[in-house]
CSV table of C-alpha atoms and ligand atoms in Angstrom, one decimal:
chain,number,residue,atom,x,y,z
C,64,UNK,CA,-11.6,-6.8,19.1
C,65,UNK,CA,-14.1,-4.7,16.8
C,66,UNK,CA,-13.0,-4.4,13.3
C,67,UNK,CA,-13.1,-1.2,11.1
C,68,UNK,CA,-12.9,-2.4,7.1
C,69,UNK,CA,-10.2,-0.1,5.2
C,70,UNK,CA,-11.4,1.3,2.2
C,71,UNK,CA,-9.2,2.3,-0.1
C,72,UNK,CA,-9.9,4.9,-3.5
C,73,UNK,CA,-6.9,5.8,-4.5
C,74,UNK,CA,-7.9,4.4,-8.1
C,75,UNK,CA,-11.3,6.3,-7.9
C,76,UNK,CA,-11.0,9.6,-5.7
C,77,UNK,CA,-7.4,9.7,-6.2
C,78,UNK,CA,-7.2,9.4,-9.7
C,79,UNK,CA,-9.7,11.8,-10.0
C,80,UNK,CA,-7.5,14.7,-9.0
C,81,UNK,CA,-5.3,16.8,-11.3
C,82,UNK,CA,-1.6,15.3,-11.8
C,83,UNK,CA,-2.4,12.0,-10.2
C,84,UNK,CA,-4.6,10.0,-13.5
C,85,UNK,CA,-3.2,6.6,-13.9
C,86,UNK,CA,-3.3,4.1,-17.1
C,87,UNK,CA,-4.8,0.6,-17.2
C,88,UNK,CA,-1.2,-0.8,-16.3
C,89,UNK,CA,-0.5,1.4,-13.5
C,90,UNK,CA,-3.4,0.8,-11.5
C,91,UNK,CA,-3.0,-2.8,-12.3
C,92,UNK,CA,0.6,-2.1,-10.4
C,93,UNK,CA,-0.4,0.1,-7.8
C,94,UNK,CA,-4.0,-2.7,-7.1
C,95,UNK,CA,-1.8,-5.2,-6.8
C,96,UNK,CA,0.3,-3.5,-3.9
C,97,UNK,CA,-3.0,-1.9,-2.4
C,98,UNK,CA,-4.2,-6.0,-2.2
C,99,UNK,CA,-0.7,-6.9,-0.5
C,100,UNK,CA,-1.7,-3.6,1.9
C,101,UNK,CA,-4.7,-5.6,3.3
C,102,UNK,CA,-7.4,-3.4,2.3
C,103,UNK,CA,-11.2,-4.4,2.5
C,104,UNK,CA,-12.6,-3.1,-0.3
C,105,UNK,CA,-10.7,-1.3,-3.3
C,106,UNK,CA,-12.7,0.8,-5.4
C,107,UNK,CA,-11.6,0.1,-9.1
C,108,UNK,CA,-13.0,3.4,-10.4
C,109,UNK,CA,-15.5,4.5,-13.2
C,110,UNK,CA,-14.3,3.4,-16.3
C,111,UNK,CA,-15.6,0.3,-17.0
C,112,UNK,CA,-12.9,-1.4,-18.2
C,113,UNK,CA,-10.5,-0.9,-15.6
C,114,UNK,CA,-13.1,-2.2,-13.3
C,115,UNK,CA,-13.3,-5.6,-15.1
C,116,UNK,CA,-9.6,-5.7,-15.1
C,117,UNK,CA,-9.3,-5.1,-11.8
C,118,UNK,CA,-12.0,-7.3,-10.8
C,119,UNK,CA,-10.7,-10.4,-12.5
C,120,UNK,CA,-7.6,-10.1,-10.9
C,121,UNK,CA,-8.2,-9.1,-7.5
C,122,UNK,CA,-11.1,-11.5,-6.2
C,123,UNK,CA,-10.2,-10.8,-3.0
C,124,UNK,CA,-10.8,-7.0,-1.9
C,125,UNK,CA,-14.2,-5.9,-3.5
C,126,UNK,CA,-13.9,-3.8,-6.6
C,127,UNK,CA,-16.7,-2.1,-7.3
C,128,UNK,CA,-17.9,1.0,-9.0
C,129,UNK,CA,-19.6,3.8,-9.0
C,130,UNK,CA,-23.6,3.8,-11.0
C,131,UNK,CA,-22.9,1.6,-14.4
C,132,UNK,CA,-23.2,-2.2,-13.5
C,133,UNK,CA,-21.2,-4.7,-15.2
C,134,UNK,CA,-22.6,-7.2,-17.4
C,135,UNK,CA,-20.8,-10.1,-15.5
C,136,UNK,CA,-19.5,-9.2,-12.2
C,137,UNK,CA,-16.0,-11.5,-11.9
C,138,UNK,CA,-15.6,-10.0,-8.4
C,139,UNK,CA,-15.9,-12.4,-5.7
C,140,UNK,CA,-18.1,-10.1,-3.5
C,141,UNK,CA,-18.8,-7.0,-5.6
C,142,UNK,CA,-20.0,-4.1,-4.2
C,143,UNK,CA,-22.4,-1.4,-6.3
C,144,UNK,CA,-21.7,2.1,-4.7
C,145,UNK,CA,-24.3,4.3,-5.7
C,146,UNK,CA,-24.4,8.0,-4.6
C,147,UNK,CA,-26.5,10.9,-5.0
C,148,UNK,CA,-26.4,14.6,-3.1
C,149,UNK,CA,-28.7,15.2,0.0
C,150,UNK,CA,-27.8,18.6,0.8
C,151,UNK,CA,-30.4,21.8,-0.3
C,152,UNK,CA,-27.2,23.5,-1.7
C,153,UNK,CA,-26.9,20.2,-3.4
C,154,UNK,CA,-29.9,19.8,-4.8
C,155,UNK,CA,-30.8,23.4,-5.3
C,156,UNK,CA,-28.3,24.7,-7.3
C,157,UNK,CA,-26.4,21.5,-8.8
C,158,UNK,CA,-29.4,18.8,-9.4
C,159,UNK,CA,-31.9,21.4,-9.5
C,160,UNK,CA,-34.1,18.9,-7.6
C,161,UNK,CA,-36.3,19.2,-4.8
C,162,UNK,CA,-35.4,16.9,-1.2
C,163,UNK,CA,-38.7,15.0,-2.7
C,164,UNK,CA,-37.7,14.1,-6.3
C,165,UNK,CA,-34.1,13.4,-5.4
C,166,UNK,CA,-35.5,10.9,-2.9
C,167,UNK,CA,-37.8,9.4,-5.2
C,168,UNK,CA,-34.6,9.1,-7.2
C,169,UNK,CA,-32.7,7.7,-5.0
C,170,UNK,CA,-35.4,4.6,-4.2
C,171,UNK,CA,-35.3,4.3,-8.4
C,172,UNK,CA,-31.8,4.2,-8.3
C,173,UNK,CA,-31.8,1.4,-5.4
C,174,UNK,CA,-34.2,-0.7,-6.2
C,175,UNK,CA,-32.7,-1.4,-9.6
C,176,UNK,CA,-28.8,-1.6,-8.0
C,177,UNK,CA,-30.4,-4.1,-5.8
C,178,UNK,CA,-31.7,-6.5,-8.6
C,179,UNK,CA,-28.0,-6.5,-9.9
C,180,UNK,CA,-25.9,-6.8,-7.1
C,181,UNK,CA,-26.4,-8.3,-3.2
C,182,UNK,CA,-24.0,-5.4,-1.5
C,183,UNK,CA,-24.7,-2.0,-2.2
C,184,UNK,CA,-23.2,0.9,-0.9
C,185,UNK,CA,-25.2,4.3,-0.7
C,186,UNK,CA,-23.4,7.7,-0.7
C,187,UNK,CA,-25.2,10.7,0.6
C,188,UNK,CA,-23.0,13.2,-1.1
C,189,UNK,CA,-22.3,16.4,1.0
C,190,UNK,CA,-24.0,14.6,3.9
C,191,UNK,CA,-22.0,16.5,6.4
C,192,UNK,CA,-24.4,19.8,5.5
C,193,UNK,CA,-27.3,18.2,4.8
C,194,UNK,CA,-30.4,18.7,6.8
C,195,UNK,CA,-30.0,16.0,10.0
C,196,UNK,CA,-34.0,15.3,9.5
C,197,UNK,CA,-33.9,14.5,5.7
C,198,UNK,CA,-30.6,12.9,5.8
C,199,UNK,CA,-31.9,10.2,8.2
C,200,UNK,CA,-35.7,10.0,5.5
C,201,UNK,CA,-33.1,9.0,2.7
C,202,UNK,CA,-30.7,7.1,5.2
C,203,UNK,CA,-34.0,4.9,6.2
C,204,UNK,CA,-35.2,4.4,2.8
C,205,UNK,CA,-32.1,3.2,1.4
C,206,UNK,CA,-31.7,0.7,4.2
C,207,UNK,CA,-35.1,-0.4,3.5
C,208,UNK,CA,-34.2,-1.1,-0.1
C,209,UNK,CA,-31.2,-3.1,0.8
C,210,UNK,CA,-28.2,-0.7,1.4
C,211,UNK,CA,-25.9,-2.6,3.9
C,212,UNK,CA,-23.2,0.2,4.0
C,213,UNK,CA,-24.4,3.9,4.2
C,214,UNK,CA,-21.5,6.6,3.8
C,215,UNK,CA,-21.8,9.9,4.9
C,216,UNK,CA,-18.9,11.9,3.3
C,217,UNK,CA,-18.0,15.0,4.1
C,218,UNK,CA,-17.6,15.8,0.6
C,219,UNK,CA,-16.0,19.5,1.2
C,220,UNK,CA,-13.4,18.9,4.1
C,221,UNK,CA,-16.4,21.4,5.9
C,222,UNK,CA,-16.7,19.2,9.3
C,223,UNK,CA,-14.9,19.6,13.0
C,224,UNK,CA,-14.3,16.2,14.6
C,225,UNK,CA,-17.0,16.4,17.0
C,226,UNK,CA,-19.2,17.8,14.5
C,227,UNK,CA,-18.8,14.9,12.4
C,228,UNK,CA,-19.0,12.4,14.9
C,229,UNK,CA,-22.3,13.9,16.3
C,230,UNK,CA,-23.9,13.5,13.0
C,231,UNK,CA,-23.2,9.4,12.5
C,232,UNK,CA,-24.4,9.3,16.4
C,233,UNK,CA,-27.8,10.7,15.3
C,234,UNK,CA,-28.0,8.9,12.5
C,235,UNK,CA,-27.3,5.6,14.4
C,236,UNK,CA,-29.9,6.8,16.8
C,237,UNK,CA,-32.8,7.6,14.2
C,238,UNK,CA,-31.6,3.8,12.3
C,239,UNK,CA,-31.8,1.9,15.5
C,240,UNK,CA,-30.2,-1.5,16.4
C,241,UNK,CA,-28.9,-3.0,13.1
C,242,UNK,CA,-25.7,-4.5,12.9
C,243,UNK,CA,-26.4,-5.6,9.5
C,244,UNK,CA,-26.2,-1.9,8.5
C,245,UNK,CA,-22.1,-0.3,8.5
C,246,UNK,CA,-21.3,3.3,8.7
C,247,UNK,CA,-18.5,4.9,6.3
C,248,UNK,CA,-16.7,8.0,6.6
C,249,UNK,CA,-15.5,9.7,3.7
C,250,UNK,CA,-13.1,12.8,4.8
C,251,UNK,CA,-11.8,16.0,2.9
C,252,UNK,CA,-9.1,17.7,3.9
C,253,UNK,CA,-9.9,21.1,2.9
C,254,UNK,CA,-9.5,22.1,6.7
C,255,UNK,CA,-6.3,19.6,7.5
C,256,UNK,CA,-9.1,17.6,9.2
C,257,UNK,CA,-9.4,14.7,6.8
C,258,UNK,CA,-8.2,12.4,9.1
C,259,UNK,CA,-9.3,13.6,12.6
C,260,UNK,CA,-12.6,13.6,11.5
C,261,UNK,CA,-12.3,9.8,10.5
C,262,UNK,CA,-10.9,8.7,14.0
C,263,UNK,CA,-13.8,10.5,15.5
C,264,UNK,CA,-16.1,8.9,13.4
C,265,UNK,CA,-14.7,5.6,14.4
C,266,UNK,CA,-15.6,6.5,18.2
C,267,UNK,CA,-18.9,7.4,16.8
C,268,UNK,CA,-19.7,3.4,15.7
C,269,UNK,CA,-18.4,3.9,12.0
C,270,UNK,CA,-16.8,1.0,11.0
C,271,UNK,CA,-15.5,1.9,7.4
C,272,UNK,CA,-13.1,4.2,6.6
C,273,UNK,CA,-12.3,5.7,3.1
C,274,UNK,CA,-9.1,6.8,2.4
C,275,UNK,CA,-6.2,7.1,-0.1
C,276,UNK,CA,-2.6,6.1,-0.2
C,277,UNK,CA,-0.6,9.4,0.2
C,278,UNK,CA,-4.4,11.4,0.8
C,279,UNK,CA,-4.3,12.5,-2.6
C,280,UNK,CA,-7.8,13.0,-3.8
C,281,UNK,CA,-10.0,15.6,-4.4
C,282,UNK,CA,-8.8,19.5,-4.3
C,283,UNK,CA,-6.9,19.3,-0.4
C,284,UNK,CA,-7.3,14.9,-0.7
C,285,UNK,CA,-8.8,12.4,1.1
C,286,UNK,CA,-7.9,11.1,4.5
C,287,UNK,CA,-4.1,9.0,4.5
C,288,UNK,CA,-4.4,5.5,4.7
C,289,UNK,CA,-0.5,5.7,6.4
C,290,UNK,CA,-2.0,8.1,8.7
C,291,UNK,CA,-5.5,6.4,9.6
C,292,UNK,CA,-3.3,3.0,9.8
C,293,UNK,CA,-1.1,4.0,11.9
C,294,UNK,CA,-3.1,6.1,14.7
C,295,UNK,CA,-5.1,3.3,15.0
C,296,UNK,CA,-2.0,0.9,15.6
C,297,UNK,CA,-0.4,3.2,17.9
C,298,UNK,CA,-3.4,4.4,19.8
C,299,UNK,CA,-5.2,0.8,19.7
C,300,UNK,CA,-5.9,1.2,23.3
C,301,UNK,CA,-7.8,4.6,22.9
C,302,UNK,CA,-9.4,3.5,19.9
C,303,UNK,CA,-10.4,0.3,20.3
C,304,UNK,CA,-10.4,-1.4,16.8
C,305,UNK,CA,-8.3,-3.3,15.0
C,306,UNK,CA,-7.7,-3.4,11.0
C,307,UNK,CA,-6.7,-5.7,8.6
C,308,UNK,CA,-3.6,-3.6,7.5
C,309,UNK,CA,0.2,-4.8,7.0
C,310,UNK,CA,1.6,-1.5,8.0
C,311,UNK,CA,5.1,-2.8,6.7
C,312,UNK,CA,3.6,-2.2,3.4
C,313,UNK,CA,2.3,1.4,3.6
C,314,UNK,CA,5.9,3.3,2.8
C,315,UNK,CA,6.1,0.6,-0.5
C,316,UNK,CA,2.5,1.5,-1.5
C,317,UNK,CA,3.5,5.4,-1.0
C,318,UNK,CA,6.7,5.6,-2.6
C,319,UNK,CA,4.6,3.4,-5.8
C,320,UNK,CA,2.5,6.0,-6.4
C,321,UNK,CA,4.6,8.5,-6.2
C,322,UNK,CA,6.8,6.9,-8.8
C,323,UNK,CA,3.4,6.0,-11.0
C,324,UNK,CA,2.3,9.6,-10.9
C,325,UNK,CA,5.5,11.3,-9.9
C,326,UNK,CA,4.7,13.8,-7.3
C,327,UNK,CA,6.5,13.5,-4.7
C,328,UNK,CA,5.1,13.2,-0.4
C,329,UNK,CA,6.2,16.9,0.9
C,330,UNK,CA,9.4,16.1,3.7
C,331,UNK,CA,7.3,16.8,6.7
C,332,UNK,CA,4.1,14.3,5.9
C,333,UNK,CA,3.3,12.0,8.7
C,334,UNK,CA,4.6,8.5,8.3
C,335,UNK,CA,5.8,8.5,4.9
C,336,UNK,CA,7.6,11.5,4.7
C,337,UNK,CA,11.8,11.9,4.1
C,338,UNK,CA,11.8,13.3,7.4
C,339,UNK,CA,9.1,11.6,9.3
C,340,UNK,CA,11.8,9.4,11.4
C,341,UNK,CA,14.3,12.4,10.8
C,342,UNK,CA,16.5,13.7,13.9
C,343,UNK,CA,18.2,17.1,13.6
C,344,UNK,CA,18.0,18.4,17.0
C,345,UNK,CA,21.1,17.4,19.1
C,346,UNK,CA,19.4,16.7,21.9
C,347,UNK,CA,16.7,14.4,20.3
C,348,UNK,CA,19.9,12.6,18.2
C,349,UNK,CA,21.3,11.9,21.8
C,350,UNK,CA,18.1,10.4,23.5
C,351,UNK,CA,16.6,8.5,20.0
C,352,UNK,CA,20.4,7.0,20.1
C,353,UNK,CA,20.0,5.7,23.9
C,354,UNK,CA,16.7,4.6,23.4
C,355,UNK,CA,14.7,5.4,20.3
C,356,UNK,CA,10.9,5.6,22.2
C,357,UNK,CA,12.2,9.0,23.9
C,358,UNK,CA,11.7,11.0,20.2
C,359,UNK,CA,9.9,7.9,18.1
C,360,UNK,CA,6.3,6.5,18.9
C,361,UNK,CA,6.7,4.0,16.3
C,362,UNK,CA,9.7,2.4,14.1
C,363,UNK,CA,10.8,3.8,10.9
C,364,UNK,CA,10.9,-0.3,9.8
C,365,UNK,CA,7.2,-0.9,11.1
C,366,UNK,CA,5.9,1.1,8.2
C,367,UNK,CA,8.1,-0.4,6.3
C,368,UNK,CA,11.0,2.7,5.7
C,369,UNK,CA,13.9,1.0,5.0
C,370,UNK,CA,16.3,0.8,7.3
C,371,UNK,CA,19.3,0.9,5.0
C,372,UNK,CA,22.6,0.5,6.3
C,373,UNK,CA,25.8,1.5,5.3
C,374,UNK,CA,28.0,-1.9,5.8
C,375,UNK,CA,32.2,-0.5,6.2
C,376,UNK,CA,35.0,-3.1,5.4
C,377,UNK,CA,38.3,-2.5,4.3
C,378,UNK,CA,37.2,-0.9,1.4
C,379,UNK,CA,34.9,1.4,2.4
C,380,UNK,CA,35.8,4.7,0.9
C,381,UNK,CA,35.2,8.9,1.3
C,382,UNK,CA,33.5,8.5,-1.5
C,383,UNK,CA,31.0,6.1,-0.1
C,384,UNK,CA,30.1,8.2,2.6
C,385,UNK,CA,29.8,11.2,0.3
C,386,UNK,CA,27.4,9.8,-1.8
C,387,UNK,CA,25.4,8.2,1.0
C,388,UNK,CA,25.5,11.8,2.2
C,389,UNK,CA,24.1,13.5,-1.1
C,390,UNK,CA,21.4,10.9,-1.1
C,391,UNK,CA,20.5,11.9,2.7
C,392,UNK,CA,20.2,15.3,1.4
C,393,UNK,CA,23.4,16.6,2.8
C,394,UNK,CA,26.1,18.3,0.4
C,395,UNK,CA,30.0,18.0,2.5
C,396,UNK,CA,32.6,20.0,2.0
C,397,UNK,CA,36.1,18.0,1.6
C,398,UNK,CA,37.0,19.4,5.4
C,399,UNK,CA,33.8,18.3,6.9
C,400,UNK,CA,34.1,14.5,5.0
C,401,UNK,CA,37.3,14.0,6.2
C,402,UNK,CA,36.8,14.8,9.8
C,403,UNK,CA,33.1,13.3,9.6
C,404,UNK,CA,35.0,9.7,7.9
C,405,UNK,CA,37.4,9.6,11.0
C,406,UNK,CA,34.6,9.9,13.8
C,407,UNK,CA,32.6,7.2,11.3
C,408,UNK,CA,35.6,4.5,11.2
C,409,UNK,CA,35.9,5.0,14.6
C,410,UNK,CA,32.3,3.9,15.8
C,411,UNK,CA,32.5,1.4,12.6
C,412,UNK,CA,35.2,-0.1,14.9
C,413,UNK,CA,32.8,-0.4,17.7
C,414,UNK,CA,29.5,-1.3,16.0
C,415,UNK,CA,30.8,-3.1,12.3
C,416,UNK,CA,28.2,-1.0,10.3
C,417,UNK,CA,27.3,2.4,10.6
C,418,UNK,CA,23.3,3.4,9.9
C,419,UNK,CA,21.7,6.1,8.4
C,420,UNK,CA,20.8,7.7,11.7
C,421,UNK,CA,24.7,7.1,12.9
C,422,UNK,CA,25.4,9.4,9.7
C,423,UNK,CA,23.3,11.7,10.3
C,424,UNK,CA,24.5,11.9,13.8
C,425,UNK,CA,28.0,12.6,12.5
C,426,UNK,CA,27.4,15.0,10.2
C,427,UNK,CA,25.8,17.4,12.8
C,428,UNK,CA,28.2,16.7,15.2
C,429,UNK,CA,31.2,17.6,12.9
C,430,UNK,CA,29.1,21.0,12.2
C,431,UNK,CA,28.2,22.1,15.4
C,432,UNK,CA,32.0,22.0,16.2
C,433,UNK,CA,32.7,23.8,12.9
C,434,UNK,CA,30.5,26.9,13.1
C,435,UNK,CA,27.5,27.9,15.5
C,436,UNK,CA,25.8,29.4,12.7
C,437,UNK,CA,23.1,26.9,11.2
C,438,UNK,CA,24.7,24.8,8.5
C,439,UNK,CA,23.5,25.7,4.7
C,440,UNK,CA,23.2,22.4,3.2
C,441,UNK,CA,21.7,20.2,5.3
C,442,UNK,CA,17.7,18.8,4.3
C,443,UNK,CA,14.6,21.2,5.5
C,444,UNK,CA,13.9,19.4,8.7
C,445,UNK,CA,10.6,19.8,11.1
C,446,UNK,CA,12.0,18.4,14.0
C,447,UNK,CA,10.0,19.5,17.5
C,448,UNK,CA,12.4,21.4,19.5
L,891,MN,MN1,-14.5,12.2,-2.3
């Protein structure tokens, strides 16, 4: 099966944003889990120093960075990504440049990456609105001076999916056959499309994805590595490609960064969220406890949520179940614990240990028979209805 190479720039794009800057030790932390992750390529970031850090520690994923080349590259395939704006508003108003100078630039700037480093990566900054005719001039001359991986972001979240896509299918078009040439989307999420557009790119031939743990990144973020990882699992048979991803790893490398940085996933955020594999709805409690595919498309322990247990013996007390209860996000009243304990040492009888979900379970069931109205204290849920 066709492989698409995971990108990950947390360290770079992410790190870039307000609220999410990292120091030397944290990143070292947070690389280390991104390695055990399975990425392809980790970009280390601009500051030099991280990058030799990182690079002497992680041979195995490609640090790389972004214009400044290191003295000694301790990498064991380093990557130079070099990157320069191709569209008018671009060059007009930001590089006050003309499409001819900033190409001449560009062949400067290549020609002399290329001298220090075999892999080199060329970014087309705001490719998504630049001009399909000059994009593919700068797109063929970069090739021509040795870029083996051309990324097209769309730097301001601007695209539709089929939008996107159209653009890598021209470009592949204009390039012609070259396999030793690999497309790269890099998404935005301005428009909540950070990730569509990616999977549409990957039907379009792109066979690198850029992407962040958590999509934090510039302004809206990047595209989610849980979310990219995971549609491509789940929907291998629509997409076609296979990555090199241990999705048991991508809740750890979430709940990392959110402990590095300390802002938190919101509740309702695909595959990492508190209540991504959250139930409320009686009816979907009922059918995920007969057979969890009814409500569930994947497992909470395949992305590696843990599936804690609460294990009852002889000693098991309220109290236990109370706390267990607070950290679920549920506040019981002494009524509603005692009548929820007797229901709970009564399928602990049956089944030894009661999970999470079983609690859950409980607790609603005691409140629907309580009162009709909605229940105060339970957690913000999204649950489909
Ligand atoms: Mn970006």
């Amino acid at each position: 099966m066709d492989t698409v190479e995971i990108f990950d720039t947390t360290l770079r794009d992410g790190e870039q944003s307000p609220g999410f800057s990292m120091n030397r030790e944290e990143k070292v932390k947070l690389a280390r889990l991104i390695e055990e992750l399975g990425v392809d390529i980790l970009e280390a970031g601009f500051p030099i120093a991280s990058v030799y850090e990182l690079s002497a520690r992680f041979p195995r994923p490609e640090p790389f960075v972004h214009w400044r080349i290191p003295k000694d590259q301790p990498a064991a395939r380093p990557r130079l990504h070099m990157f320069l704006a191709t569209s008018d508003l671009h060059l007009k108003h930001k590089l006050r440049m003309t499409r001819e100078e900033a190409l001449d630039q560009i062949t400067t700037m290549m020609r002399f990456a290329r001298k220090h480093c075999q892999e080199i990566e060329f970014s087309a900054e705001d490719a998504s609105r630049s001009d399909m005719d000059y994009l593919c001039q700068v797109i063929q001359a970069v090739v021509e001076c040795g870029a083996t991986v051309i990324n097209l972001p769309d730097t301001v979240g601007y695209s539709t999916p089929a939008e996107y896509a159209e653009m890598f299918r021209l470009v592949r078009a204009r390039l012609g056959e070259r396999p030793d040439v690999i497309l790269s989307a890099h998404c935005h999420d301005d428009l909540g499309l950070a990730v569509a557009n990616s999977l549409a790119a990957v039907q379009a031939g792109v066979r690198q994805l850029e992407c962040t743990i958590n999509g934090i990144g510039e302004r809206a973020g990047n595209a989610a590595i849980e979310e990219l990882a995971v549609a491509l699992h789940v929907r291998q048979n629509f997409y076609g490609v296979a990555t090199h991803l241990r999705l048991e790893k991508l809740y750890p490398a979430s709940r990392m960064l959110s402990s590095i940085t300390g802002v938190n996933v919101p509740p309702n955020k695909a595959v990492v969220g508190a209540n991504a594999f959250a139930h409320e709805a009686g009816i979907h409690q009922d059918g995920i406890l007969k057979n969890p595919l009814t409500y569930e498309i994947m497992s909470p322990e395949s992305v590696g949520v843990p599936a804690r247990r609460l294990v009852l013996g002889k000693h098991s007390g309220r109290n236990a179940f109370r706390a267990r209860l607070a950290d679920l996000g549920f506040e019981t009243t002494d009524a509603e614990l005692a009548e929820l304990y007797t229901l709970a040492i009564a399928r602990a009888d049956m089944e030894k240990e009661i999970t999470d979900r079983d609690l859950i379970a409980i607790i609603h069931q005691v409140r629907r028979h309580a009162s009709p109205a909605p229940s105060s204290s339970g957690p913000a849920t999204t649950a489909a209805r």
